Tab-separated table of C-alpha atoms in Angstrom:
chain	number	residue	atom	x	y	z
A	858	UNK	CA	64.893	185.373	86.185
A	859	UNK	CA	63.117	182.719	88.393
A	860	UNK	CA	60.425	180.591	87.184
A	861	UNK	CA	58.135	177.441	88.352
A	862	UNK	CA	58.186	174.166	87.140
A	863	UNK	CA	56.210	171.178	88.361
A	864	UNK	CA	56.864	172.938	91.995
A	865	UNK	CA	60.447	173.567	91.595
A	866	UNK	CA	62.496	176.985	91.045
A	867	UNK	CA	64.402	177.321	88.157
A	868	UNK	CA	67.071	180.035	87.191
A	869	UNK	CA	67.279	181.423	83.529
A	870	UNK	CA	70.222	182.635	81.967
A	871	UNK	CA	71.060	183.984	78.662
A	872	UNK	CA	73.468	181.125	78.809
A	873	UNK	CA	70.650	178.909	79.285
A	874	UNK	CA	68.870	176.905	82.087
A	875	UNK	CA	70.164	175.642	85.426
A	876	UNK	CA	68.442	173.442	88.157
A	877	UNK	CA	67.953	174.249	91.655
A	878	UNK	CA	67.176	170.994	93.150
A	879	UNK	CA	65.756	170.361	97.053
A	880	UNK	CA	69.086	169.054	98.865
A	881	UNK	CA	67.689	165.955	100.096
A	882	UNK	CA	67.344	165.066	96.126
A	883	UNK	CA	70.707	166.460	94.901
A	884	UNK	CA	72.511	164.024	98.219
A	885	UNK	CA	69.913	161.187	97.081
A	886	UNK	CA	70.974	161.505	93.560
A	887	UNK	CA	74.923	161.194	94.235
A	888	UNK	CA	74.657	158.708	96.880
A	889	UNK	CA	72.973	156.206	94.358
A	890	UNK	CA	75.259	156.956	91.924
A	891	UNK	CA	77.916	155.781	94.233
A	892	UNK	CA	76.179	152.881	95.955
A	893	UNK	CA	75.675	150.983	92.243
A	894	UNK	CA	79.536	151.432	91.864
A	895	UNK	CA	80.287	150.080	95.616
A	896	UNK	CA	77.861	146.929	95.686
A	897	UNK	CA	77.461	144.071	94.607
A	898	UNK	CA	80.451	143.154	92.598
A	899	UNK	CA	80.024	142.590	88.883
A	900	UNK	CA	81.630	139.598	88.484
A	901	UNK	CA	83.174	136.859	90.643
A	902	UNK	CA	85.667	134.562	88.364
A	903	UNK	CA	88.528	134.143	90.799
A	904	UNK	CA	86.304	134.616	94.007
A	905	UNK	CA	85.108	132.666	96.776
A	906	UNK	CA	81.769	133.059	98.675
A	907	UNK	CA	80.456	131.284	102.139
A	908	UNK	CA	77.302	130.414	102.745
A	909	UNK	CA	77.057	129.423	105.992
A	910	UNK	CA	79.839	126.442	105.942
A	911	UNK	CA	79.737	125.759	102.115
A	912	UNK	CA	82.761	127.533	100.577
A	913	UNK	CA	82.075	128.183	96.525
A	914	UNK	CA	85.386	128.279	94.775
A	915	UNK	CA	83.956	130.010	91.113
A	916	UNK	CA	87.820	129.554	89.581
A	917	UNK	CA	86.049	130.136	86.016
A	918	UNK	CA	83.921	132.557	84.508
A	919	UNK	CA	81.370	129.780	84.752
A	920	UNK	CA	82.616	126.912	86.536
A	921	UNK	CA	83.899	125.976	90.441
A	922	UNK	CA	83.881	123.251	92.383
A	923	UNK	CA	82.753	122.912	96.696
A	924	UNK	CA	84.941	120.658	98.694
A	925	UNK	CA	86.230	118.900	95.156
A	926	UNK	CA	82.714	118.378	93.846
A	927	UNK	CA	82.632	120.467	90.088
A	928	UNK	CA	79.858	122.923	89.380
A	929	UNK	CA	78.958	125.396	86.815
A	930	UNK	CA	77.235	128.805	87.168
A	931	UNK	CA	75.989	132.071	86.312
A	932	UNK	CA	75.824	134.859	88.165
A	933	UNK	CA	74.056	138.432	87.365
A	934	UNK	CA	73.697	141.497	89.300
A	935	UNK	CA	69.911	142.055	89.622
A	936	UNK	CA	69.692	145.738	91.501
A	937	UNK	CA	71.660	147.834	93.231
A	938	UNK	CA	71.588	146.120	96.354
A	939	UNK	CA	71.145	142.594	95.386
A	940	UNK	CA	72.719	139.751	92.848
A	941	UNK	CA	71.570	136.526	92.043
A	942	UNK	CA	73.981	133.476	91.741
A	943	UNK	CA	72.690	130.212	90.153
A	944	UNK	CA	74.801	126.849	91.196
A	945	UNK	CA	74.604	123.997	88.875
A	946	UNK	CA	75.705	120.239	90.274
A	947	UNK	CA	75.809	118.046	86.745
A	948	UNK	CA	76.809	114.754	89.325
A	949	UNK	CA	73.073	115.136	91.204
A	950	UNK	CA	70.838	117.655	89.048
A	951	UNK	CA	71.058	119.684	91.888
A	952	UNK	CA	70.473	123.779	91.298
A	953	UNK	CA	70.829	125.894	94.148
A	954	UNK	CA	69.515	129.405	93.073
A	955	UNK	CA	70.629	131.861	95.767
A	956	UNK	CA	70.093	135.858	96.038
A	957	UNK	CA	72.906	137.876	97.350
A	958	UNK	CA	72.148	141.151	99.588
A	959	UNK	CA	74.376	143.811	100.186
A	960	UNK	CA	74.903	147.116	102.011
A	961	UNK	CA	75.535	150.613	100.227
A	962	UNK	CA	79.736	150.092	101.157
A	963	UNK	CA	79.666	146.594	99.397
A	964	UNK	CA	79.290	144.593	102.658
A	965	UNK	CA	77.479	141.373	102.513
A	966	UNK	CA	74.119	141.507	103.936
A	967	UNK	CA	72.959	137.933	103.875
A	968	UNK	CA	71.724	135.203	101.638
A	969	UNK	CA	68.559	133.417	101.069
A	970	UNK	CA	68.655	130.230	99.020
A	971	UNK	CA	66.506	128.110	97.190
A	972	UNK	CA	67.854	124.293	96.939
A	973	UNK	CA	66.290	121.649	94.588
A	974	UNK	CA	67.691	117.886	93.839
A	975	UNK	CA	65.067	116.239	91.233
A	976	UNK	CA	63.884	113.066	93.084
A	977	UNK	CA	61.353	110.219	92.139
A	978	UNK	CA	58.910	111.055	93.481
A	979	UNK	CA	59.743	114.757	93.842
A	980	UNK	CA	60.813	115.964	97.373
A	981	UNK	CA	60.248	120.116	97.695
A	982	UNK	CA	63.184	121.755	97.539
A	983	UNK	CA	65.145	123.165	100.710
A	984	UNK	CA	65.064	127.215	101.719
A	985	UNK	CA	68.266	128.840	103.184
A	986	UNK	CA	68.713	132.070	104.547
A	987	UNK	CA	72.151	133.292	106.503
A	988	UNK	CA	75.150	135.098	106.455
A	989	UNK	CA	78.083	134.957	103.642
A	990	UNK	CA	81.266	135.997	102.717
A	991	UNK	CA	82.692	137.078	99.469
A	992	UNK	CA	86.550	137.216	98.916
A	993	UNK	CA	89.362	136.708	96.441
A	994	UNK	CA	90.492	133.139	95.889
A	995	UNK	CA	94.127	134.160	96.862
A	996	UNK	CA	92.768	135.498	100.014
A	997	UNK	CA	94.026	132.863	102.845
A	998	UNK	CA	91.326	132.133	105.861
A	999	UNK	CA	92.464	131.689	108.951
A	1000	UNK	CA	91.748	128.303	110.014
A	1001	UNK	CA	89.048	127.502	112.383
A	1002	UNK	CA	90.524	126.367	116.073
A	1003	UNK	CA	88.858	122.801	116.354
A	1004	UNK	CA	89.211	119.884	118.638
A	1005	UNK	CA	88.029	118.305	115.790
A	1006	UNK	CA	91.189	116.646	113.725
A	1007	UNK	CA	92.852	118.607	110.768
A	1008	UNK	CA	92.450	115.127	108.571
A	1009	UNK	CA	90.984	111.898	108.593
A	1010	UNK	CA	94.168	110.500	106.431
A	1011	UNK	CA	95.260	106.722	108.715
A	1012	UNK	CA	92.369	106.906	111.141
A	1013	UNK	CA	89.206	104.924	111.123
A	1014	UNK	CA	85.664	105.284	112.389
A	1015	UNK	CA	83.553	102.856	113.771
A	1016	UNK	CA	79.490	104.301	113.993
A	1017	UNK	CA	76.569	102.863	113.584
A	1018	UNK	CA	77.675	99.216	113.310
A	1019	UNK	CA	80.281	100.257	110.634
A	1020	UNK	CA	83.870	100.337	110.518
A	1021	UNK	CA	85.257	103.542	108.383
A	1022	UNK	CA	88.649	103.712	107.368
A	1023	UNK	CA	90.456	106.517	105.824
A	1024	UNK	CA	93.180	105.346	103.474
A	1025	UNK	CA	94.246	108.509	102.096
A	1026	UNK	CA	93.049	112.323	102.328
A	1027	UNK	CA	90.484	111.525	99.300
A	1028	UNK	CA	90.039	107.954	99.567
A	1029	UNK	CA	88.650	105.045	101.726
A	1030	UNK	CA	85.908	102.354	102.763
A	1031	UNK	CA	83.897	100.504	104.602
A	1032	UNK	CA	85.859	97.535	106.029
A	1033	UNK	CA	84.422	94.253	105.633
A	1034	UNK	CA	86.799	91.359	105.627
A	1035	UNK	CA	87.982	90.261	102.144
A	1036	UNK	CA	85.191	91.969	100.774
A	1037	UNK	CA	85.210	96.142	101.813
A	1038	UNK	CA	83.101	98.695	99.677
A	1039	UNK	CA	85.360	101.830	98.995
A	1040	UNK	CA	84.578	105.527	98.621
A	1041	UNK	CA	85.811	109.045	97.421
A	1042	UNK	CA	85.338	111.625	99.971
A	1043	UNK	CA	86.090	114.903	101.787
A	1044	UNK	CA	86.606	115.992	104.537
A	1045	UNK	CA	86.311	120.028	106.829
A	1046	UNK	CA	85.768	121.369	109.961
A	1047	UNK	CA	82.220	122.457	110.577
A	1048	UNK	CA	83.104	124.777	113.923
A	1049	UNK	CA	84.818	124.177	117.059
A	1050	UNK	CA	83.644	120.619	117.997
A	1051	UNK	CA	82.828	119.454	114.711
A	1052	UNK	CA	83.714	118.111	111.274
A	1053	UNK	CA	81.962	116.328	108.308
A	1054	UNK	CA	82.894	113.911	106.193
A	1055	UNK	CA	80.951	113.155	102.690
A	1056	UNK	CA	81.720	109.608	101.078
A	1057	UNK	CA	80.623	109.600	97.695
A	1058	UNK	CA	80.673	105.475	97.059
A	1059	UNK	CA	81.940	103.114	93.971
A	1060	UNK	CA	79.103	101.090	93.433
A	1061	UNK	CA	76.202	103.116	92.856
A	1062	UNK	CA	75.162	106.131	93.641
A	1063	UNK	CA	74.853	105.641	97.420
A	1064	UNK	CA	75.898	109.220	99.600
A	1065	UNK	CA	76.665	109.296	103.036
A	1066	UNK	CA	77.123	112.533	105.328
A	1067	UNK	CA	79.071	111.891	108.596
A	1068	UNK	CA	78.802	114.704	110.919
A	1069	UNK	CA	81.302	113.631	113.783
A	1070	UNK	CA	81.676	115.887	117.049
A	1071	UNK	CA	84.525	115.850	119.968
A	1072	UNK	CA	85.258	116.792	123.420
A	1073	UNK	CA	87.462	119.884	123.684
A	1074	UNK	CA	90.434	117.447	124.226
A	1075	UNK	CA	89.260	115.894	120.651
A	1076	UNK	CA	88.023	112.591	122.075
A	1077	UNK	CA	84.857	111.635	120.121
A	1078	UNK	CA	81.503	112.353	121.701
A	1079	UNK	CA	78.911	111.689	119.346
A	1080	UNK	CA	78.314	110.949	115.153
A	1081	UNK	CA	75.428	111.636	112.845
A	1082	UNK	CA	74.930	109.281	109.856
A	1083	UNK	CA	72.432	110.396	106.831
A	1084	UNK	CA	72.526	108.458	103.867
A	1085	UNK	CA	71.226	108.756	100.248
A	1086	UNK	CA	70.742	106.658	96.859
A	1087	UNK	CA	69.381	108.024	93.881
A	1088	UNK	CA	68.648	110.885	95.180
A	1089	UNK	CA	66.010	109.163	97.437
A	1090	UNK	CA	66.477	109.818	101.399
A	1091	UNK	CA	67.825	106.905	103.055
A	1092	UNK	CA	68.227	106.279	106.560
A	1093	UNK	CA	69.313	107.910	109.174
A	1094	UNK	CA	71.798	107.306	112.586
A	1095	UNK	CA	73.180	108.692	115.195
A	1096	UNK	CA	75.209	107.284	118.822
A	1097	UNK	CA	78.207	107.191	119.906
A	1098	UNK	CA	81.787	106.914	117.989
A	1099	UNK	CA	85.438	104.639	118.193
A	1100	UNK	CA	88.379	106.279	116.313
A	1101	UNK	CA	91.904	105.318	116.435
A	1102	UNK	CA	94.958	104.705	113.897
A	1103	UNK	CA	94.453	102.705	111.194
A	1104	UNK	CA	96.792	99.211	111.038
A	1105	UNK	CA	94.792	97.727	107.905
A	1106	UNK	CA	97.687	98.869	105.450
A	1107	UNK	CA	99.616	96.150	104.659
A	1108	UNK	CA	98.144	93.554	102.363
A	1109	UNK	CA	99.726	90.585	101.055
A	1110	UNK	CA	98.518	88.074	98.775
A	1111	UNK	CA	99.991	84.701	97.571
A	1112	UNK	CA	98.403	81.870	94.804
A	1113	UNK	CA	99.622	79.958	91.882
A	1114	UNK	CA	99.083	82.653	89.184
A	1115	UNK	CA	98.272	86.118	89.246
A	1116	UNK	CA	94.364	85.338	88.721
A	1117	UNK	CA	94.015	83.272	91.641
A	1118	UNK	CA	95.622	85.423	94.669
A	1119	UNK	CA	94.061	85.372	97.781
A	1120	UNK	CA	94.369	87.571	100.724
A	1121	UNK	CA	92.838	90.538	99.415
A	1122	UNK	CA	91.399	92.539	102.472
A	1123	UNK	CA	92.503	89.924	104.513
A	1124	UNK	CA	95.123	91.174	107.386
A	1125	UNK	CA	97.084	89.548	110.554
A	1126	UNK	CA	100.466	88.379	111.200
A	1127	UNK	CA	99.523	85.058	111.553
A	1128	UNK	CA	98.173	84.899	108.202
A	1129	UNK	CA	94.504	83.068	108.636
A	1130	UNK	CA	92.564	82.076	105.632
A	1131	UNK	CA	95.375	83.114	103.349
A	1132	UNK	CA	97.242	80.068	102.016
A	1133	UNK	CA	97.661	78.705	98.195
A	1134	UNK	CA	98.312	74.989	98.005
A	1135	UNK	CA	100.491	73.115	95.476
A	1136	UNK	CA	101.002	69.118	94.478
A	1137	UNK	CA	103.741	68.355	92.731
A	1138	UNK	CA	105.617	65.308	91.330
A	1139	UNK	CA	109.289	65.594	90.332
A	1140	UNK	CA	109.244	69.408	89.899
A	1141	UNK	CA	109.483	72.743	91.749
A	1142	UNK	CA	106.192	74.163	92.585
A	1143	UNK	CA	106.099	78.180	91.907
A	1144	UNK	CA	103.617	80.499	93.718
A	1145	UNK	CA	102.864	84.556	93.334
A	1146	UNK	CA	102.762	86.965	96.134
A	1147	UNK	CA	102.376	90.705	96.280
A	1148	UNK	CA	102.695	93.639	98.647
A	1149	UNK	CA	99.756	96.279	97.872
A	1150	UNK	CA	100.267	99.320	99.602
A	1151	UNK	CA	96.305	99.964	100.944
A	1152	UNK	CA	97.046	103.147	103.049
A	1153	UNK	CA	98.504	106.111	102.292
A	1154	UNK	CA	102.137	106.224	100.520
A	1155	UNK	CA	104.422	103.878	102.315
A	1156	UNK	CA	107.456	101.597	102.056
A	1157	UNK	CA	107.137	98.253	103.363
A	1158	UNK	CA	110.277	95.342	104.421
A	1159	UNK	CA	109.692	91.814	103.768
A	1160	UNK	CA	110.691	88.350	105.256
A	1161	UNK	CA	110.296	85.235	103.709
A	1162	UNK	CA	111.202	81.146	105.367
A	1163	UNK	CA	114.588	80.003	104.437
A	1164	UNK	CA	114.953	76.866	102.525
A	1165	UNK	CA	115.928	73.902	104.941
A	1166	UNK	CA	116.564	70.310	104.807
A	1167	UNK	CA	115.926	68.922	100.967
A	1168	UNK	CA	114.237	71.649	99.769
A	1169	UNK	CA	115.695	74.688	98.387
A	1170	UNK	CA	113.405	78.033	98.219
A	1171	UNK	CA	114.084	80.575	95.750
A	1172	UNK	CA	112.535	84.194	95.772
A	1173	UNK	CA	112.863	87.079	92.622
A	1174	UNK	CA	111.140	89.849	91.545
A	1175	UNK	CA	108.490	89.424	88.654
A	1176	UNK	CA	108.089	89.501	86.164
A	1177	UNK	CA	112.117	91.009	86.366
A	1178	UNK	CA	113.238	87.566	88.179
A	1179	UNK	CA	116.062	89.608	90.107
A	1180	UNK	CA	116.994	87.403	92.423
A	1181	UNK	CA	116.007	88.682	96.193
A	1182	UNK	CA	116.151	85.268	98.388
A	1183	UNK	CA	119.141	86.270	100.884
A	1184	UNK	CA	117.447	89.700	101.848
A	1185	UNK	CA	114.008	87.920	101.981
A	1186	UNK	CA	115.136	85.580	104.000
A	1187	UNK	CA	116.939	88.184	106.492
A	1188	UNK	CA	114.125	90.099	106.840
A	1189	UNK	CA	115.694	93.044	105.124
A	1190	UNK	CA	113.943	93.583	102.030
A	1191	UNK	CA	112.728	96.870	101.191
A	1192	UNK	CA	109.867	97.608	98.889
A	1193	UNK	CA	110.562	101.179	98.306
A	1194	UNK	CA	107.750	103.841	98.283
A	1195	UNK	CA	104.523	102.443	97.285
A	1196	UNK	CA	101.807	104.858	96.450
A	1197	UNK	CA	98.291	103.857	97.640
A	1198	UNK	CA	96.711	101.063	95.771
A	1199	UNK	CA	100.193	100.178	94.765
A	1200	UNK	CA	102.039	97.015	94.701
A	1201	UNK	CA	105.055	94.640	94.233
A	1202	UNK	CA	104.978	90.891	92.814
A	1203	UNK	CA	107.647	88.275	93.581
A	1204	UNK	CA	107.865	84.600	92.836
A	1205	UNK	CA	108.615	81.917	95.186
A	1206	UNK	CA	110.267	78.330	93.449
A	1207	UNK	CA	109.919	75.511	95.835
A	1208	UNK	CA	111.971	72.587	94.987
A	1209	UNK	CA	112.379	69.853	96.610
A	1210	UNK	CA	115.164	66.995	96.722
A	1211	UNK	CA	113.544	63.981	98.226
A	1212	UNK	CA	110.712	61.770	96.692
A	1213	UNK	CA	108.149	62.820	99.166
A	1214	UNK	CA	107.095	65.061	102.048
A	1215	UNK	CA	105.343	68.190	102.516
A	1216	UNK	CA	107.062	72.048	103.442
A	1217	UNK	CA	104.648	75.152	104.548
A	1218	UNK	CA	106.529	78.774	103.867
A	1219	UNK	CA	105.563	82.037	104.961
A	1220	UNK	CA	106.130	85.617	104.270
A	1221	UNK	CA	105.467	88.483	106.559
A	1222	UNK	CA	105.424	92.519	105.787
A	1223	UNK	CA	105.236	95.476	107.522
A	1224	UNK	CA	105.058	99.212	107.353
A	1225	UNK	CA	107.657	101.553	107.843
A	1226	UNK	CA	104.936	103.987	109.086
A	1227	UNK	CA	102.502	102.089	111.078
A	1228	UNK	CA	104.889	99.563	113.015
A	1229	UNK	CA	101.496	97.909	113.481
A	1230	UNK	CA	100.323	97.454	110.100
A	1231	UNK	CA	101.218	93.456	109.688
A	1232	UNK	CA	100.227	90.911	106.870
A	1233	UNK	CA	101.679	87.425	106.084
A	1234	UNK	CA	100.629	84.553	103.355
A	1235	UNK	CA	101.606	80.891	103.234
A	1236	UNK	CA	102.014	78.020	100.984
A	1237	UNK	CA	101.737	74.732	101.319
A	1238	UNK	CA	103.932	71.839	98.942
A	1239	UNK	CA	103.226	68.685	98.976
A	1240	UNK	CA	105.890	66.634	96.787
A	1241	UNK	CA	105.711	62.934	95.989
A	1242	UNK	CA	108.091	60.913	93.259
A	1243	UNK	CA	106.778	60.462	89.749
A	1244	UNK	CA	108.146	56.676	89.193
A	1245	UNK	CA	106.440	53.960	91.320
A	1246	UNK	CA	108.516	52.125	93.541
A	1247	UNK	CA	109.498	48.453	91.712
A	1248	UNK	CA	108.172	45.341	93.958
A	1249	UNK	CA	110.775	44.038	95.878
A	1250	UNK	CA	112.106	40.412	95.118
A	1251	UNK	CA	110.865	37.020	97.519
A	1252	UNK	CA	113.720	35.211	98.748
A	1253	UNK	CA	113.891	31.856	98.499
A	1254	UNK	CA	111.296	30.913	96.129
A	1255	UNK	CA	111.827	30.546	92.243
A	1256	UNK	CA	110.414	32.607	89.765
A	1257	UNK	CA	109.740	29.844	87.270
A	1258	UNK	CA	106.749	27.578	87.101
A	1259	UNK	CA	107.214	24.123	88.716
A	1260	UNK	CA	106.794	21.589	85.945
């Protein structure tokens, strides 16, 4: 038996009731069904997702990190073609709250962002919309072809009146003689012409963004420089670039005690404004020098002035005193491998023989990488007697009174 219901036909058995439903419902029906199932993914622990160049790494069920910088999140499907993923930065206060379309099969359909960074006094927050990606951490990218280079690691960067020097793949600074500011930072390839390089800095909170673009035959064409602090916008530059390989490696430093070294950021093979200065009187004078390794890891050789005339020069190792002097003085010392940052002390004993006089000494290093990369330190001795010469006697007069 048929009957009518709200406009649609319904059979009745003794068995009971069955639906007849218009086929453009019943295919409507089944095709949601297996949409919610196909998109958007439930989770994403263990996923990465792109939005436009910014690669999320969510390695936890609630925490990731972009380009080494840590975040936390949440994420939560909000309809069957849509999720919403919220991006914490605890370093800035930043929150980037970002909605995630998809297509029935799962597909990414494109992003639109909102991006807020409390400031004083508030600046409104930044909309994105674009493409993304979505993808198992395992999954391997293939690498974008670039003029730009793979790494900064040994290279510097001089832009906007600034010289930037990249010690290591997460470390550098801005070189200033004696007195350089340093930096974390990383480092990716924007596209085909193009990288970026964000310096997070020691002292402060002071951000810089350097967007650097090349020639196809990777010669440098042109930078962008746009700074922060505090979160407040700072200025802004942009010109032309100088890169090259980085010789500023090798830094030695020589004084009386470890507190007083000097050198530090200093560099040349001549050894300018880096000389400690003794006075002594009847004893050996003793100075400090060390080898810091300011590049990336690296072995270094030393060579040190030989004693001459009446004045013997000793070098060791401190504070092991292993005696080093005849491969100092050969030029064949080897420092072994010296992470960055790292160095080597050694002690040089200068004694002299005679009652006065003056000897300057030197020592020179070099890396074993950068043939370039040259440093040297002096010191200066001057030695005098401690007893006072005794006045000589007058001939031919008498030392006793005349009566």
């Amino acid at each position: 038996m048929k009957i009518m219901v709200d406009g649609f036909k319904y059979n009745y058995h003794k068995s009971g009731m069955t639906t007849r439903l218009p086929l453009p419902i019943i295919a409507a029906f089944f095709f949601s069904a297996g949409y919610s199932k196909a998109a958007p993914p439930s989770g994403l622990q263990g996923s990465f997702v792109t939005l436009g160049s910014d690669r999320l790494e969510l390695v936890g069920a609630s925490d990731g990190n972009q380009d080494g910088t840590t975040f936390t999140y949440s994420y939560m499907v909000t309809g069957a073609l849509a999720s919403n993923l919220i991006v914490d930065y605890p370093s800035t206060g930043r929150q980037r709250n970002v909605t995630l379309n998809f297509l029935s099969d799962g597909t990414p359909a494109g992003f639109q962002e909102f991006d807020f960074t409390p400031t004083v006094p508030p600046m409104p927050p930044l909309l994105r919309s674009g493409d993304f990606t979505i993808g198992a951490l395992s999954t391997t990218l293939p690498p974008v072809e670039s003029s730009a280079p793979e790494a900064l690691t040994g290279s510097f960067i001089k832009a906007a009146g600034r010289r930037f020097e990249f010690l290591t793949s997460q470390r550098g600074r801005v070189f200033v003689p004696g007195d350089s500011e340093y930096f974390d930072y990383t480092y990716k390839i924007l596209d085909s012409v193009s990288s970026l390089a964000t310096l997070t800095f020691d002292e402060g909170s002071l951000l810089a963004e350097l967007t650097l673009v090349f020639d196809e035959n990777g010669e440098p064409i042109s930078f962008q420089l746009v700074e922060s602090e505090d979160g407040f916008a700072g200025p802004e530059s942009s010109g032309l670039f100088e890169s090259g390989i980085n010789h500023h490696l090798t830094d030695l430093q020589i004084g009386t005690d470890l507190d007083s070294l000097q050198g530090d950021d200093l560099y040349g093979a001549i050894g300018r404004h880096q000389t400690a200065a003794s006075k002594v009187s009847g004893s050996p004078a003793t100075y400090l020098f060390a080898i810091e390794n300011d590049g990336d890891t690296d072995d270094f050789l030393l060579r040190a002035t030989p004693g001459r005339g009446p004045v013997r020069l000793a070098y060791a190792t401190y504070p092991g005193g292993e005696n080093v002097t005849a491969a100092m003085i050969s030029g064949r010392y080897e420092t072994g491998e010296l992470a960055h940052a790292e160095n080597r002390v050694f002690s040089l004993e200068v004694s002299p023989s005679r009652s006065r006089g003056a000897i300057v000494t030197s020592v020179s290093a070099r890396s074993r990488s950068v043939e370039e990369a040259k440093d040297a330190v002096h010191s200066f001795t001057l030695f005098k007697s401690k007893s006072k010469p005794q006045p000589k006697p007058q001939h031919g007069k008498s030392s006793k009174k005349r009566r």
